[in-house]
mmCIF file of C-alpha atoms and ligand atoms in Angstrom:
data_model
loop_
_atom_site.group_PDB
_atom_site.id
_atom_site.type_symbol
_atom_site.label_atom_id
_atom_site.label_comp_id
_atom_site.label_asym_id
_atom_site.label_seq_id
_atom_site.Cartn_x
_atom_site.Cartn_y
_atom_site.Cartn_z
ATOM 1 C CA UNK A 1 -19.605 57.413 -32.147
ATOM 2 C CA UNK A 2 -19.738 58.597 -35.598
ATOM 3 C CA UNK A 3 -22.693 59.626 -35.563
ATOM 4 C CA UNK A 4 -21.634 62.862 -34.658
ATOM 5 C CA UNK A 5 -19.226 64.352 -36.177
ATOM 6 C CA UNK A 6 -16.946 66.512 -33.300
ATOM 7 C CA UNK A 7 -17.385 70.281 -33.610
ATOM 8 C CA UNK A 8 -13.727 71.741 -33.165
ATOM 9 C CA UNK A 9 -14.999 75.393 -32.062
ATOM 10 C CA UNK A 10 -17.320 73.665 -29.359
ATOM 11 C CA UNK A 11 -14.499 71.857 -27.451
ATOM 12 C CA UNK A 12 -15.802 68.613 -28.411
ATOM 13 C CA UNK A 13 -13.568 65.529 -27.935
ATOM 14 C CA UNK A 14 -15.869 62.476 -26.513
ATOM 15 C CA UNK A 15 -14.819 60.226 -24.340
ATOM 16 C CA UNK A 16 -13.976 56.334 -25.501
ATOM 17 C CA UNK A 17 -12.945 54.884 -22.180
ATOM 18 C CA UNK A 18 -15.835 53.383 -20.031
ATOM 19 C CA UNK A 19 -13.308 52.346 -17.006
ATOM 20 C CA UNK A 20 -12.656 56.769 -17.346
ATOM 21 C CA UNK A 21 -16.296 57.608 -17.095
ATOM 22 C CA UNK A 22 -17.099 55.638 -14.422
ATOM 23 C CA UNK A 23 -14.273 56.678 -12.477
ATOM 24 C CA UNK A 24 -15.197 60.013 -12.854
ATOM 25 C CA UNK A 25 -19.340 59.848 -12.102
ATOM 26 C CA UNK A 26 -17.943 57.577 -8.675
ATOM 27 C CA UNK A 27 -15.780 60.885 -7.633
ATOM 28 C CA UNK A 28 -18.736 62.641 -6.825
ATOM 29 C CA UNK A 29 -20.338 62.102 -3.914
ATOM 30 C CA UNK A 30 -24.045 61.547 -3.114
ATOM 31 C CA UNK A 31 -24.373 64.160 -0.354
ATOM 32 C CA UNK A 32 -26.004 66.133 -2.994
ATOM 33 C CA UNK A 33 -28.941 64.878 -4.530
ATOM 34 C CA UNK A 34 -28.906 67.652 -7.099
ATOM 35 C CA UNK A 35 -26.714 67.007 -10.193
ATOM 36 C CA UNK A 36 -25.814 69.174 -13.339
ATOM 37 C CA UNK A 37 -23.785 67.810 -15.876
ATOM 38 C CA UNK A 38 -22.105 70.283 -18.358
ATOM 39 C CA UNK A 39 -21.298 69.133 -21.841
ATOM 40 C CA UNK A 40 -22.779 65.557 -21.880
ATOM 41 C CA UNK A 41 -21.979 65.269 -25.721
ATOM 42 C CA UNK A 42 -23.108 61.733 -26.516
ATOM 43 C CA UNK A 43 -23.569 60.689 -22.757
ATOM 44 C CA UNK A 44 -20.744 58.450 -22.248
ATOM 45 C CA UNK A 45 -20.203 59.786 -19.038
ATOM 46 C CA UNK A 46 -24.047 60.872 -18.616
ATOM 47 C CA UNK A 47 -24.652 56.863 -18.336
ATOM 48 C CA UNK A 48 -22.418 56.378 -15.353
ATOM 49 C CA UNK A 49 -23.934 58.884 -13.710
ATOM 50 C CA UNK A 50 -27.246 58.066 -14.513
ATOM 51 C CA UNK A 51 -26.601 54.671 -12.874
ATOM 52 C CA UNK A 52 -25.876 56.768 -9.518
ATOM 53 C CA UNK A 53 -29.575 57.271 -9.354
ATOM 54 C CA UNK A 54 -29.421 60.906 -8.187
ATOM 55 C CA UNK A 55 -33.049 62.496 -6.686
ATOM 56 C CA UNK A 56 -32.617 64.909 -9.540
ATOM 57 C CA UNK A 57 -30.139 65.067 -12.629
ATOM 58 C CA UNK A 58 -29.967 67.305 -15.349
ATOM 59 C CA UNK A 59 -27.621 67.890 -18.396
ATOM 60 C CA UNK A 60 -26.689 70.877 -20.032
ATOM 61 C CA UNK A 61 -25.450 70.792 -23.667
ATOM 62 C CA UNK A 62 -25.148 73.561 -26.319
ATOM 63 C CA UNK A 63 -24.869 71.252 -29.433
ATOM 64 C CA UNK A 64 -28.393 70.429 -31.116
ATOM 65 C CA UNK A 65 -27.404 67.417 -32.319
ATOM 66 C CA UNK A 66 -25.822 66.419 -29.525
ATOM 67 C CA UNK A 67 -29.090 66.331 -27.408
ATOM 68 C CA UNK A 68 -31.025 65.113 -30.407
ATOM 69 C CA UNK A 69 -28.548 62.173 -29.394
ATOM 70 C CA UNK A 70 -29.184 62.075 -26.210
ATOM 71 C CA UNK A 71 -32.807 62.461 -26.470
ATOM 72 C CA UNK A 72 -32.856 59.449 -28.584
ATOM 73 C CA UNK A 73 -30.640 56.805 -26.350
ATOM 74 C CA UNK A 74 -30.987 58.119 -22.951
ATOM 75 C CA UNK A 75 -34.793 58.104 -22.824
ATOM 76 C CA UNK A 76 -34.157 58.064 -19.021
ATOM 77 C CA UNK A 77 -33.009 61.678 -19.658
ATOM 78 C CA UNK A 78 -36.659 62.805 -20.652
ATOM 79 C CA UNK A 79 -37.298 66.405 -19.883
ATOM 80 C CA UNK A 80 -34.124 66.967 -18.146
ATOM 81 C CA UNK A 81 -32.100 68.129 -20.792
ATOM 82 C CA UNK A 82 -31.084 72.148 -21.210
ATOM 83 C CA UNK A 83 -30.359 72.795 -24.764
ATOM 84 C CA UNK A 84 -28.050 75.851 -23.894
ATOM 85 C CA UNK A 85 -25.062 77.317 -23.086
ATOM 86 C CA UNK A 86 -23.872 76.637 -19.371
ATOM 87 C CA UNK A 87 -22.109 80.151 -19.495
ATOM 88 C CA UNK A 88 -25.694 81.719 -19.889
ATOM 89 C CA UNK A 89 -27.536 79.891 -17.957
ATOM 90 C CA UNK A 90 -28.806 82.050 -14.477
ATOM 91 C CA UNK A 91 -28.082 79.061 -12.248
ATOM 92 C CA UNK A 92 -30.972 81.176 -9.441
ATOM 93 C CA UNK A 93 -33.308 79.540 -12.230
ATOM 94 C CA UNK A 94 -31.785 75.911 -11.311
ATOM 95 C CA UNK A 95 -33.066 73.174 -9.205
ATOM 96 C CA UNK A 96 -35.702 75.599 -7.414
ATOM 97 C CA UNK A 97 -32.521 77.410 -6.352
ATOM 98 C CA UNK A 98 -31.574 74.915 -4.231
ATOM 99 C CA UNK A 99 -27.545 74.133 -3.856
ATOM 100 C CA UNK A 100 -26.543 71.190 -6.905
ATOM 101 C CA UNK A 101 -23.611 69.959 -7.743
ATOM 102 C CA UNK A 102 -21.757 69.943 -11.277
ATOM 103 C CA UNK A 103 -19.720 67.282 -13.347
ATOM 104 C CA UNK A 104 -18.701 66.910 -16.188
ATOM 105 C CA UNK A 105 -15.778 66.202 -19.395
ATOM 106 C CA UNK A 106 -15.945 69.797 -19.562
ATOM 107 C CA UNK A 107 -15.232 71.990 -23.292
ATOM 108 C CA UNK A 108 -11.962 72.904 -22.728
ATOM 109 C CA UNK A 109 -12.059 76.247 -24.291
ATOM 110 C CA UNK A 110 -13.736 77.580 -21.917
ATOM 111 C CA UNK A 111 -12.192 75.908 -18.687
ATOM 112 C CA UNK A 112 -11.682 79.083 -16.738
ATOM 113 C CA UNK A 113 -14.964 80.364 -17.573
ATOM 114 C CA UNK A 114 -16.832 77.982 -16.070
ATOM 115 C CA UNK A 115 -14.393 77.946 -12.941
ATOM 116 C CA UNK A 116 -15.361 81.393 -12.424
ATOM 117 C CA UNK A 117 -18.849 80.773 -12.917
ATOM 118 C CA UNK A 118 -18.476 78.201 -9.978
ATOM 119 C CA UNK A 119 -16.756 80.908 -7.900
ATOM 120 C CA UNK A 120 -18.906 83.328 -8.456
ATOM 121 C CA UNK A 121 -22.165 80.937 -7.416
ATOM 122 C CA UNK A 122 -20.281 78.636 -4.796
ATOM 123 C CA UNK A 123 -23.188 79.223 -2.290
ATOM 124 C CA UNK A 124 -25.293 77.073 -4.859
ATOM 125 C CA UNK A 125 -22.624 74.899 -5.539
ATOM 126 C CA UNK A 126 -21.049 72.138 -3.087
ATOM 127 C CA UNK A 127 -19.100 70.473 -5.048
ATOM 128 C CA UNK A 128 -17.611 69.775 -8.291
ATOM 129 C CA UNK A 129 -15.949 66.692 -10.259
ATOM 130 C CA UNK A 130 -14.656 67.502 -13.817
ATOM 131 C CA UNK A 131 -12.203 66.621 -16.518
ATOM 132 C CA UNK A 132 -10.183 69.568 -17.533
ATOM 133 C CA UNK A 133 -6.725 69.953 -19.743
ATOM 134 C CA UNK A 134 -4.204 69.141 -16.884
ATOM 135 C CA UNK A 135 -2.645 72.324 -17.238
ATOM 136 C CA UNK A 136 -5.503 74.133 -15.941
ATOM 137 C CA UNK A 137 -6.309 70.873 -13.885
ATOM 138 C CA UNK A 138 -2.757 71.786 -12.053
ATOM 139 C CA UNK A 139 -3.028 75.325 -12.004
ATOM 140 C CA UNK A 140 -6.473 75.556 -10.152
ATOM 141 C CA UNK A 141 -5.137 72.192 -7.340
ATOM 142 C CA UNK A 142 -1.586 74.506 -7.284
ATOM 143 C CA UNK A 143 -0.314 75.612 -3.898
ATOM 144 C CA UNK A 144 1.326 78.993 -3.185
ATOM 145 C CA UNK A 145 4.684 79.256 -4.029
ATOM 146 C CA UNK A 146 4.179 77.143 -7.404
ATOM 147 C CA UNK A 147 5.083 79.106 -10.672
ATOM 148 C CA UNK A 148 1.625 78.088 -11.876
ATOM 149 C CA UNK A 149 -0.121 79.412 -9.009
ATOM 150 C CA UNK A 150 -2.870 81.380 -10.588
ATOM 151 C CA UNK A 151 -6.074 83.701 -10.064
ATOM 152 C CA UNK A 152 -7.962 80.310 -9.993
ATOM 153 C CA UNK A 153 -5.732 78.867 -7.717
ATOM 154 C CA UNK A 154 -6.177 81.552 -5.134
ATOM 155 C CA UNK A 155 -9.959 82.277 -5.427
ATOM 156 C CA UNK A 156 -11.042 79.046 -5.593
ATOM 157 C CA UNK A 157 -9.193 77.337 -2.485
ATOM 158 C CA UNK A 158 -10.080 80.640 -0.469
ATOM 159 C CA UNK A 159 -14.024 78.587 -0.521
ATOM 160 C CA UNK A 160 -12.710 75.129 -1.682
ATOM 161 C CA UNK A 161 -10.345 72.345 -1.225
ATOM 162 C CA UNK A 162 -8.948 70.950 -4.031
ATOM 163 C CA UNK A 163 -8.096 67.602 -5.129
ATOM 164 C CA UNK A 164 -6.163 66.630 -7.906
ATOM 165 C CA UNK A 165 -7.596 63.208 -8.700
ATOM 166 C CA UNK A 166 -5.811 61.518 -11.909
ATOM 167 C CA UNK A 167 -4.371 62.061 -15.239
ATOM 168 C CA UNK A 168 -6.111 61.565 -18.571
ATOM 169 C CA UNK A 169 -4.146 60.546 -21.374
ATOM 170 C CA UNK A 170 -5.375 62.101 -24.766
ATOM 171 C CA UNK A 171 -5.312 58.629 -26.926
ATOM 172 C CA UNK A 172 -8.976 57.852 -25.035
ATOM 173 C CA UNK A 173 -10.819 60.905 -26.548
ATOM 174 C CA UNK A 174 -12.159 60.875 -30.026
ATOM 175 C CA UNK A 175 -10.506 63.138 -31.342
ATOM 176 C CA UNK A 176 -7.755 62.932 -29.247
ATOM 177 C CA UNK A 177 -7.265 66.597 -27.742
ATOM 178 C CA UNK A 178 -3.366 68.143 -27.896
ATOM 179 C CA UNK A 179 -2.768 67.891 -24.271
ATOM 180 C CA UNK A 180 -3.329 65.476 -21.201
ATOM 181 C CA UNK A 181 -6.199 65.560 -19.221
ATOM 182 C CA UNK A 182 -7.224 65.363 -15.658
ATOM 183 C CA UNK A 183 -10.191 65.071 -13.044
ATOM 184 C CA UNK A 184 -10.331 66.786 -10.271
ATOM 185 C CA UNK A 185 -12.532 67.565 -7.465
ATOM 186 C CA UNK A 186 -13.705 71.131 -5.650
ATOM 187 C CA UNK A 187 -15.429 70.331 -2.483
ATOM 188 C CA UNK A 188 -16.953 73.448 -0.562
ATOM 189 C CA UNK A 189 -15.207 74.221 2.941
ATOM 190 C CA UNK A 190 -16.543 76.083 5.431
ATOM 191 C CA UNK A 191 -15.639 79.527 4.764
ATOM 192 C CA UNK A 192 -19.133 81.856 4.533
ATOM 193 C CA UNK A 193 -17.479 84.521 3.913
ATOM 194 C CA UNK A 194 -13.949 86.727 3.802
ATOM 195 C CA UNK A 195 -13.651 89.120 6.416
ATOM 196 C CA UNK A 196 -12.792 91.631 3.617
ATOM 197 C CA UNK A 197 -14.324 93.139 0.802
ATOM 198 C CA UNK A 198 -14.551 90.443 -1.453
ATOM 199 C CA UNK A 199 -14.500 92.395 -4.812
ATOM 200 C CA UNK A 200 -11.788 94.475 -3.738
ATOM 201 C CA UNK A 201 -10.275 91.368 -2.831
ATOM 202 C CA UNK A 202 -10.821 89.664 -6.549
ATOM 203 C CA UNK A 203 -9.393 92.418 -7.908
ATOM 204 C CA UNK A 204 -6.224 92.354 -5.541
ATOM 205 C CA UNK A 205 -5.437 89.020 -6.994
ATOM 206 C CA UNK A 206 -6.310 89.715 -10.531
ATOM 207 C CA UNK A 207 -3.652 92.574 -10.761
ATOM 208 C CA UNK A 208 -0.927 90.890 -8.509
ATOM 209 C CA UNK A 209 -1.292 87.916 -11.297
ATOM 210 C CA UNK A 210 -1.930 89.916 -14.437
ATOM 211 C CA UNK A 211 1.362 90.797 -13.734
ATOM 212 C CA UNK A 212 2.554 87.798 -12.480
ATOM 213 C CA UNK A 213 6.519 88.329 -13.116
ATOM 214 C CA UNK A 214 6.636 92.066 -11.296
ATOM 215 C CA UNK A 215 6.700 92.244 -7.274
ATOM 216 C CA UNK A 216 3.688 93.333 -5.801
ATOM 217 C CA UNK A 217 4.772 96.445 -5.082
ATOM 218 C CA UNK A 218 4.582 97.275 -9.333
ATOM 219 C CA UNK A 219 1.843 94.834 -10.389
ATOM 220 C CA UNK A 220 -0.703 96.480 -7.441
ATOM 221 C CA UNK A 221 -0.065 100.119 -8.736
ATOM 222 C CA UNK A 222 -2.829 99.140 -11.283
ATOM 223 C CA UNK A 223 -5.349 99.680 -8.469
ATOM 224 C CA UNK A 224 -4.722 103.018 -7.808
ATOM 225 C CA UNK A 225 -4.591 102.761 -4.578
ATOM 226 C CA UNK A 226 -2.194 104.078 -1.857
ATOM 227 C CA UNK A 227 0.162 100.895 -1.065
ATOM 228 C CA UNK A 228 1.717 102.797 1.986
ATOM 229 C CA UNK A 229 0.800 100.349 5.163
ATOM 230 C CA UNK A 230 1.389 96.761 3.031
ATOM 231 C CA UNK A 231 4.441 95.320 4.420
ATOM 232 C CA UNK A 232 7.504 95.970 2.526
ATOM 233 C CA UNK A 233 8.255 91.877 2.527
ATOM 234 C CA UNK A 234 4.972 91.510 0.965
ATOM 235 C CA UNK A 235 5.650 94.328 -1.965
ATOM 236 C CA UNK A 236 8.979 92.986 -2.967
ATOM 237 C CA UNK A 237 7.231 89.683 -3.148
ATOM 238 C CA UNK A 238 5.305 88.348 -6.694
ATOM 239 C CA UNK A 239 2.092 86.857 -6.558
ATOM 240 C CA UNK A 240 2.919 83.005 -6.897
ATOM 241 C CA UNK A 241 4.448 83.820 -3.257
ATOM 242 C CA UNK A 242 1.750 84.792 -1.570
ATOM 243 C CA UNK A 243 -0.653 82.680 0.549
ATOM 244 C CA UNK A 244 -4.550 83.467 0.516
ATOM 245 C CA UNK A 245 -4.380 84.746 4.087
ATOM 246 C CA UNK A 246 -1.666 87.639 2.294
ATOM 247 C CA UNK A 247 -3.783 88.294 -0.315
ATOM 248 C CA UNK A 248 -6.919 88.889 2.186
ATOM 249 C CA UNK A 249 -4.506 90.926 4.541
ATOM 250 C CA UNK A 250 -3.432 93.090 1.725
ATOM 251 C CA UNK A 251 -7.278 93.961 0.958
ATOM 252 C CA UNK A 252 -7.425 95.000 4.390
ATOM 253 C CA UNK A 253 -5.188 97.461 4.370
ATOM 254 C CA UNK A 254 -5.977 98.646 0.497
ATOM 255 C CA UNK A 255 -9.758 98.888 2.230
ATOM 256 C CA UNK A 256 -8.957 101.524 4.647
ATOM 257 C CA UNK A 257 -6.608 103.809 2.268
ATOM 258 C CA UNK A 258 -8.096 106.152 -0.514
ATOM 259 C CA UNK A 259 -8.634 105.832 -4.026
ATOM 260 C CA UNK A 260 -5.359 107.636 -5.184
HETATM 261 N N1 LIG B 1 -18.950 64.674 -21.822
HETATM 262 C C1 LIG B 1 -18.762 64.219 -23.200
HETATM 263 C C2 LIG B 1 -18.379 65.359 -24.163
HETATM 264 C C3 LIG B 1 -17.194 66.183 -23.775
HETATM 265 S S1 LIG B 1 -16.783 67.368 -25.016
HETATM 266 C C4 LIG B 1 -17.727 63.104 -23.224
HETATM 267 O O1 LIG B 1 -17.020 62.954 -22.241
HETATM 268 O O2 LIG B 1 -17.612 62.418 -24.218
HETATM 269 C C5 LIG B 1 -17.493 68.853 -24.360
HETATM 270 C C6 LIG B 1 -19.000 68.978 -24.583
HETATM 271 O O3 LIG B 1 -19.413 70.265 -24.115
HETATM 272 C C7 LIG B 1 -19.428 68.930 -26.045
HETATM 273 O O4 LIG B 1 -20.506 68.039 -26.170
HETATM 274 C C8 LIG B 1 -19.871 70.362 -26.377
HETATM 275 O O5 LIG B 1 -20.888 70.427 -27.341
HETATM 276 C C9 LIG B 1 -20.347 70.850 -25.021
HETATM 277 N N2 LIG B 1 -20.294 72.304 -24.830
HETATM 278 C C10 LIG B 1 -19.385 73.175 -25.346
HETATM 279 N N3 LIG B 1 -19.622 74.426 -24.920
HETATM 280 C C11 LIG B 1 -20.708 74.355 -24.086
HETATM 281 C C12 LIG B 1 -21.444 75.321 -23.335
HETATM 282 N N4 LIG B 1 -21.090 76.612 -23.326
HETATM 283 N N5 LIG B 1 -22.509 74.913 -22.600
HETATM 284 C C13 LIG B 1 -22.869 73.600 -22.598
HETATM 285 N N6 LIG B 1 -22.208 72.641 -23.286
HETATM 286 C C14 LIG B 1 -21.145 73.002 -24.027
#
């Protein structure tokens, strides 16, 4: 464990708890033979999963010595180890493009990144199990009407259902992280596509949250558009109110009016 020393600025707290890491690698299922681990650090989750035997697992880690770790004890690993960041990576480039699945005790400080790098490529991407802090954790399994009802929240359950798993306390990390933890798991429904437009749509829920405390009526006026033929109930509601199926309804109606 000492080995390596944690990098701070990489989001690096490794877990100590086997009974943890093996309950995590068993939340995933083995529909998917395809696996990508972000953030392996020193592997102590990378061996439970390893012992799931999947058709094809790789790891993606961003901290040399890290894989010069895991090069050394998981020789099982051999030439399926990125040495990269997960945020660059064209995932088109992954697994022959073929749909994988991800896990992972992910860096925390860059949690929502990664969710919306899941978002954006959830036609590759089935199904994910990950530690997160449990803040995010609770914001992205939130349901409408919950003050931490968020952007993630929203655009991830429009293609995903959401399970929060457990909790995580920080005294089985090394070094222990500020806040609590928790797994949870994003399994693809079957929703192909919205029957909107999709970026007008993203961007309905990024100003109705960015904004999160106005009504809808004030936080949408960032759009530009003509809010004329949305519902009044829905403009005098906030965001955290509204259901996915409001949200798509709204970009309906902002579809068919001008750019003011
Ligand atoms: N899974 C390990 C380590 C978790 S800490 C365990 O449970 O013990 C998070 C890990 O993510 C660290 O090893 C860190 O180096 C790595 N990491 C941070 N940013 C990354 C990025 N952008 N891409 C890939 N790995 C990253």
């Amino acid at each position: 464990m000492d080995l390596v020393k944690a990098k701070k600025y990489l989001g690096q707290h490794f877990l100590k708890d086997e009974n943890i890491a093996r309950r995590i690698s068993e939340s995933l299922s083995d529909s998917i033979g395809n696996v990508l681990e972000i953030g392996p650090g020193m592997g102590v989750l990378t061996k439970y999963v390893l012992q799931r035997n999947y058709p094809n697992f790789w790891v993606i880690e961003i901290d040399e010595e890290s894989v010069r770790y895991l090069e050394n004890h998981y020789p099982e690993l051999k030439n399926h180890i990125y040495f990269g960041d997960f945020l660059k990576l064209d995932l088109s480039q992954l697994f022959l493009a073929e749909k994988f699945s991800v896990i992972g005790n992910f860096p925390y400080n860059i949690s929502s990144q990664i969710l919306f790098k899941v978002f954006e490529n959830r036609k590759q991407i089935p199904e994910v199990v990950g530690m997160f802090q449990k803040e995010v954790a609770e914001r992205v399994a939130a349901k409408p009407g919950n003050k931490i009802y968020g952007i993630l929240s929203v655009l991830l359950s429009v293609f995903y259902d959401i399970e929060y798993l457990f909790t995580v306390d920080e005294h089985v990390f090394n070094p222990p992280p500020k806040v609590k933890s928790a797994v949870i798991r994003l399994v693809r429904n079957d929703v192909e596509a919205l029957d909107c437009d999709e970026a007008l749509f993203v961007q309905v829920v990024k100003a109705g949250f960015n904004q999160r405390r106005k009504t809808l009526r004030n936080a949408l006026k960032a759009l530009g558009r003509s809010l004329e033929n949305v519902p009044d109930n829905m403009l005098q509601a906030r965001a955290e109110q509204l259901s996915t199926n409001d949200f798509i309804e709204i970009t309906k109606i902002l579809e068919k009016e001008q750019k003011g």
